[in-house]
């Protein structure tokens, strides 16, 4: 680490402090706490001349180490100091070479620091200030461990140190984990200034960072699960200058921001965006809050103060207010006392920096809430348990929609739904129950209601016919399984076993789920002529102690819940194993068993609504921008059912309360500048996205007046976990002009944006791209909490949400002269090819298709794709491909799994009520 001395704005290695005598002079001036420094009391000065800084507490709180340079010293020394009424200051390092960054080990007798003493007894040369303000990265710095035994003579001799690093180049800035003594430090061993972690004995070195720029001054939190550090992230010419200086053993530290990460370097997030020199971060004990030093707010960069900020970027608060330098704050292990360095008591004309202690006073922050705080509050409200996971048909989703509407109204926006109101209402199937006519008879005997259930994707109707056993219902050449081989299923009821068999290639849960996909089994049976499907558990046998084999316990019947907006095209019933136990021998001998069944399902629909509002600009161009985010989520138990099997809410903090929070912040930001906005803005909070972008699809189909000739659509979905300061901006190829616009906005907000991709994707922007608009989709990346109850607000990066809203606001505010050219993305295709053997280049509508037409409605076809070449177009409904009937999106996916690239079949579409036959050639799919 380094210390800034305020008078010359100079940072010395890690810090500075003088070699002093144990006796503290009397009659010193009383240290002063200013009125605004409400978190500090009982201020006490421990040193009184020279340069004293980076005082690090022992883990038992009994004293500190520090880096010091006396008035007659050429370079820094490592010292220790007690904190009693008469502080005792002792020099630990030999005085040979320079030293930096002393930190205690948990045992209280060993001290870590870096030294150049192996390079010679003299101080290394100072950098040439003709290059401006730079730090020297002496390549003779290495990290050592010193044992400070009570009563043993000090200072130590160089030979008494244990060397922990010996690579060529700078190794320094080490601090220690209080649990196991492991060390985090900065090194240039791989060509850049990066963070590394090693064991207490210097072994098992692991690199933690890898982004070009300076990473240093890192600290562990109390339980060593997290780290915080300072970093620069230069780009362009700044990166070239950084690398040029680094080659000379120098670094310019004028722009440093704080980052946090897990202790292994994962999930790294930028915390501050102060565009200043922010350094010396230290965790509050047991809290996700950080103290640090910064010259933020001073145009000349000379005034340094102590600040505090939460690890999610919220609640940025200035702690000290004295003129000059206050920095290197560090809490005592109990969190009650703050050690820091300051020249607040330095006489005019002197440059001393001294060590101070103060009692820490907890209390409310004096800082006014900003965009990050508002975003976190909004996400917290939307993701609260009271919102019930914001599932379709829930009171929580209704409340969320009403809340968003009220927020829009408070900003002065007006309703912009197709009917002029704030709400664009549509219906979504949300619940399915068994009708009274549902029945099952096997071998002439009725089956009691408790022993069978229709499945949610079952078609309705009455079927009679012989029952045929088809094993597990798997047909897979790669597995070498064909359970349908030799069976005549025409007009039969097919019996298949649930789940998947034991097989060497089915050794992962994912492979088991794929092979056991009931909907695919039904699709295959239907394609072979079956009229209905029954499903039972496989009679797996387990050896008993007496040598007999008994079947394992049967799994419960699947729950009847809404699984799809389109049924499978034939009735599907799950039955208990006991129903057919006496008949299995006959079925295995291919002897027919008579079955008759009736399926009646009662489909309930719930009304939901998009919230649509318009902001009128002062001098609009006539082409409004559309900004959107979906506010629905998975509800209780991860389904839209009003009677789910589980009651645990899926909070949906990132997906997509984060997008709604950003949407509201963009609306707030643009409302404040509406007089100079170059275009009107339509804001849409979509419902039904999780059911298949139903809300955006319905809104586009409703043809609101503002849609015709709109400028572009910007969508925010999962923007709550900005990591490494990197934002994905998808859809950037939907207009060639996007690149310059996005780059400018991201550079202004100091985000690293990865802009790429066409306008297709599994979120609401696809509906607008398919309708002919350029789009952008903002996304901060996937994570393990996706679609799980663990997607909660405490895991979000609030300042990241605020930065995303900045970028979106800047893009919407782009000059009215920016004309976007819609780009229809050509083949190679990706849309319907994801993880399938073949592709047609179609963009299916997931909203259930057209009323009265069973098939797959196309929202679009990709340029150059097989569907376009065959003559398919937006609005067609695919009903057949080759020998397969296509009644649903699931059917289309299964056809693509069976098809081979280059294969040509006859396809049938319904177009304006007429059946049209087309020759269709499948293309190569793209697995991902």
CSV table of N, CA and C in Angstrom, one decimal, residues 74-130:
chain,number,residue,atom,x,y,z
A,74,UNK,N,16.0,7.9,5.6
A,74,UNK,CA,15.9,7.9,4.1
A,74,UNK,C,14.8,7.2,3.5
A,75,UNK,N,14.3,6.2,4.2
A,75,UNK,CA,13.2,5.4,3.7
A,75,UNK,C,12.5,4.8,4.9
A,76,UNK,N,11.4,4.1,4.7
A,76,UNK,CA,10.5,3.6,5.7
A,76,UNK,C,11.0,2.5,6.6
A,77,UNK,N,10.6,2.4,7.8
A,77,UNK,CA,10.9,1.4,8.8
A,77,UNK,C,9.6,0.8,9.3
A,78,UNK,N,9.7,-0.5,9.7
A,78,UNK,CA,8.5,-1.1,10.3
A,78,UNK,C,8.7,-1.0,11.8
A,79,UNK,N,7.6,-0.6,12.5
A,79,UNK,CA,7.6,-0.4,13.9
A,79,UNK,C,6.4,-1.0,14.5
A,80,UNK,N,6.4,-1.2,15.8
A,80,UNK,CA,5.2,-1.6,16.6
A,80,UNK,C,5.0,-0.5,17.6
A,81,UNK,N,3.7,-0.4,18.1
A,81,UNK,CA,3.4,0.6,19.1
A,81,UNK,C,2.3,0.0,20.0
A,82,UNK,N,2.4,0.3,21.3
A,82,UNK,CA,1.3,-0.1,22.2
A,82,UNK,C,0.3,1.0,22.3
A,83,UNK,N,-0.8,0.8,22.9
A,83,UNK,CA,-1.9,1.8,22.9
A,83,UNK,C,-2.3,2.2,24.3
A,84,UNK,N,-1.4,1.9,25.3
A,84,UNK,CA,-1.7,2.3,26.7
A,84,UNK,C,-1.5,3.8,26.9
A,85,UNK,N,-1.6,4.2,28.2
A,85,UNK,CA,-1.4,5.6,28.5
A,85,UNK,C,0.0,6.1,28.1
A,86,UNK,N,1.0,5.3,28.1
A,86,UNK,CA,2.3,5.7,27.7
A,86,UNK,C,2.7,4.7,26.5
A,87,UNK,N,2.3,5.1,25.3
A,87,UNK,CA,2.6,4.2,24.1
A,87,UNK,C,4.1,3.9,24.0
A,88,UNK,N,4.4,2.7,23.7
A,88,UNK,CA,5.8,2.3,23.5
A,88,UNK,C,6.0,2.0,22.0
A,89,UNK,N,6.9,2.7,21.4
A,89,UNK,CA,7.2,2.6,20.0
A,89,UNK,C,8.5,1.8,19.8
A,90,UNK,N,8.6,0.8,19.0
A,90,UNK,CA,9.8,0.0,18.8
A,90,UNK,C,10.0,-0.3,17.3
A,91,UNK,N,11.2,-0.2,16.9
A,91,UNK,CA,11.5,-0.5,15.5
A,91,UNK,C,11.8,-2.0,15.4
A,92,UNK,N,11.1,-2.6,14.4
A,92,UNK,CA,11.3,-4.1,14.1
A,92,UNK,C,12.2,-4.3,13.0
A,93,UNK,N,12.1,-3.6,11.9
A,93,UNK,CA,13.0,-3.9,10.7
A,93,UNK,C,14.4,-3.4,11.0
A,94,UNK,N,15.3,-3.9,10.2
A,94,UNK,CA,16.7,-3.7,10.5
A,94,UNK,C,17.2,-2.3,10.1
A,95,UNK,N,16.4,-1.6,9.3
A,95,UNK,CA,16.9,-0.3,8.8
A,95,UNK,C,17.6,-0.4,7.4
A,96,UNK,N,17.8,-1.6,7.0
A,96,UNK,CA,18.4,-1.8,5.6
A,96,UNK,C,17.3,-1.7,4.6
A,97,UNK,N,17.5,-1.0,3.5
A,97,UNK,CA,16.6,-0.9,2.4
A,97,UNK,C,15.3,-0.3,2.9
A,98,UNK,N,14.3,-0.4,2.0
A,98,UNK,CA,12.9,0.1,2.3
A,98,UNK,C,12.0,-1.0,2.8
A,99,UNK,N,11.1,-0.7,3.6
A,99,UNK,CA,10.1,-1.7,4.0
A,99,UNK,C,8.7,-1.1,3.8
A,100,UNK,N,7.7,-2.0,3.8
A,100,UNK,CA,6.4,-1.5,3.5
A,100,UNK,C,5.4,-2.6,4.0
A,101,UNK,N,4.2,-2.1,4.4
A,101,UNK,CA,3.0,-3.0,4.7
A,101,UNK,C,3.2,-4.0,5.7
A,102,UNK,N,3.3,-3.7,7.0
A,102,UNK,CA,3.5,-4.6,8.1
A,102,UNK,C,2.1,-5.1,8.6
A,103,UNK,N,1.9,-6.4,8.7
A,103,UNK,CA,0.6,-6.9,9.2
A,103,UNK,C,0.9,-8.1,10.1
A,104,UNK,N,0.2,-8.1,11.2
A,104,UNK,CA,0.3,-9.1,12.2
A,104,UNK,C,-0.3,-10.5,11.7
A,105,UNK,N,0.3,-11.6,12.2
A,105,UNK,CA,-0.3,-12.9,12.1
A,105,UNK,C,-1.2,-13.1,13.3
A,106,UNK,N,-2.1,-14.0,13.2
A,106,UNK,CA,-3.1,-14.2,14.4
A,106,UNK,C,-2.4,-14.6,15.7
A,107,UNK,N,-1.2,-15.2,15.7
A,107,UNK,CA,-0.6,-15.6,16.9
A,107,UNK,C,0.0,-14.4,17.7
A,108,UNK,N,0.1,-13.2,17.1
A,108,UNK,CA,0.5,-12.0,17.8
A,108,UNK,C,2.0,-11.9,18.0
A,109,UNK,N,2.8,-12.9,17.6
A,109,UNK,CA,4.2,-12.8,17.7
A,109,UNK,C,4.9,-12.7,16.4
A,110,UNK,N,4.2,-13.0,15.3
A,110,UNK,CA,4.8,-12.9,14.0
A,110,UNK,C,4.3,-11.7,13.2
A,111,UNK,N,5.1,-11.1,12.4
A,111,UNK,CA,4.8,-9.9,11.7
A,111,UNK,C,5.2,-10.1,10.2
A,112,UNK,N,4.3,-9.7,9.3
A,112,UNK,CA,4.5,-9.8,7.9
A,112,UNK,C,4.9,-8.5,7.3
A,113,UNK,N,5.9,-8.4,6.5
A,113,UNK,CA,6.1,-7.1,5.8
A,113,UNK,C,7.0,-7.3,4.6
A,114,UNK,N,7.0,-6.4,3.7
A,114,UNK,CA,7.9,-6.5,2.5
A,114,UNK,C,9.1,-5.6,2.7
A,115,UNK,N,10.2,-6.0,2.1
A,115,UNK,CA,11.5,-5.3,2.3
A,115,UNK,C,12.3,-5.4,1.0
A,116,UNK,N,13.2,-4.4,0.8
A,116,UNK,CA,14.2,-4.4,-0.3
A,116,UNK,C,15.6,-4.7,0.3
A,117,UNK,N,15.7,-5.2,1.5
A,117,UNK,CA,17.0,-5.2,2.2
A,117,UNK,C,17.9,-6.2,1.4
A,118,UNK,N,17.4,-7.1,0.7
A,118,UNK,CA,18.3,-8.0,-0.1
A,118,UNK,C,18.9,-7.3,-1.2
A,119,UNK,N,18.4,-6.2,-1.6
A,119,UNK,CA,19.0,-5.4,-2.7
A,119,UNK,C,20.0,-4.5,-2.3
A,120,UNK,N,20.3,-4.4,-1.0
A,120,UNK,CA,21.3,-3.5,-0.5
A,120,UNK,C,20.9,-2.8,0.8
A,121,UNK,N,21.8,-2.2,1.5
A,121,UNK,CA,21.5,-1.6,2.8
A,121,UNK,C,20.9,-0.2,2.6
A,122,UNK,N,21.1,0.4,1.4
A,122,UNK,CA,20.6,1.8,1.2
A,122,UNK,C,19.2,1.8,0.7
A,123,UNK,N,18.6,3.0,0.8
A,123,UNK,CA,17.2,3.1,0.3
A,123,UNK,C,17.3,3.1,-1.2
A,124,UNK,N,16.3,2.5,-1.9
A,124,UNK,CA,16.3,2.5,-3.3
A,124,UNK,C,16.0,3.9,-3.8
A,125,UNK,N,16.4,4.3,-5.1
A,125,UNK,CA,16.2,5.6,-5.6
A,125,UNK,C,14.7,6.0,-5.7
A,126,UNK,N,14.4,7.2,-5.5
A,126,UNK,CA,13.0,7.7,-5.7
A,126,UNK,C,12.8,7.9,-7.2
A,127,UNK,N,11.5,7.7,-7.6
A,127,UNK,CA,11.2,7.9,-9.0
A,127,UNK,C,11.4,9.3,-9.5
A,128,UNK,N,11.7,9.4,-10.8
A,128,UNK,CA,11.9,10.7,-11.5
A,128,UNK,C,10.5,11.4,-11.6
A,129,UNK,N,10.3,12.5,-10.9
A,129,UNK,CA,9.0,13.2,-10.9
A,129,UNK,C,8.8,13.9,-12.2
A,130,UNK,N,9.8,13.9,-13.1
A,130,UNK,CA,9.5,14.5,-14.5
A,130,UNK,C,8.4,13.7,-15.2
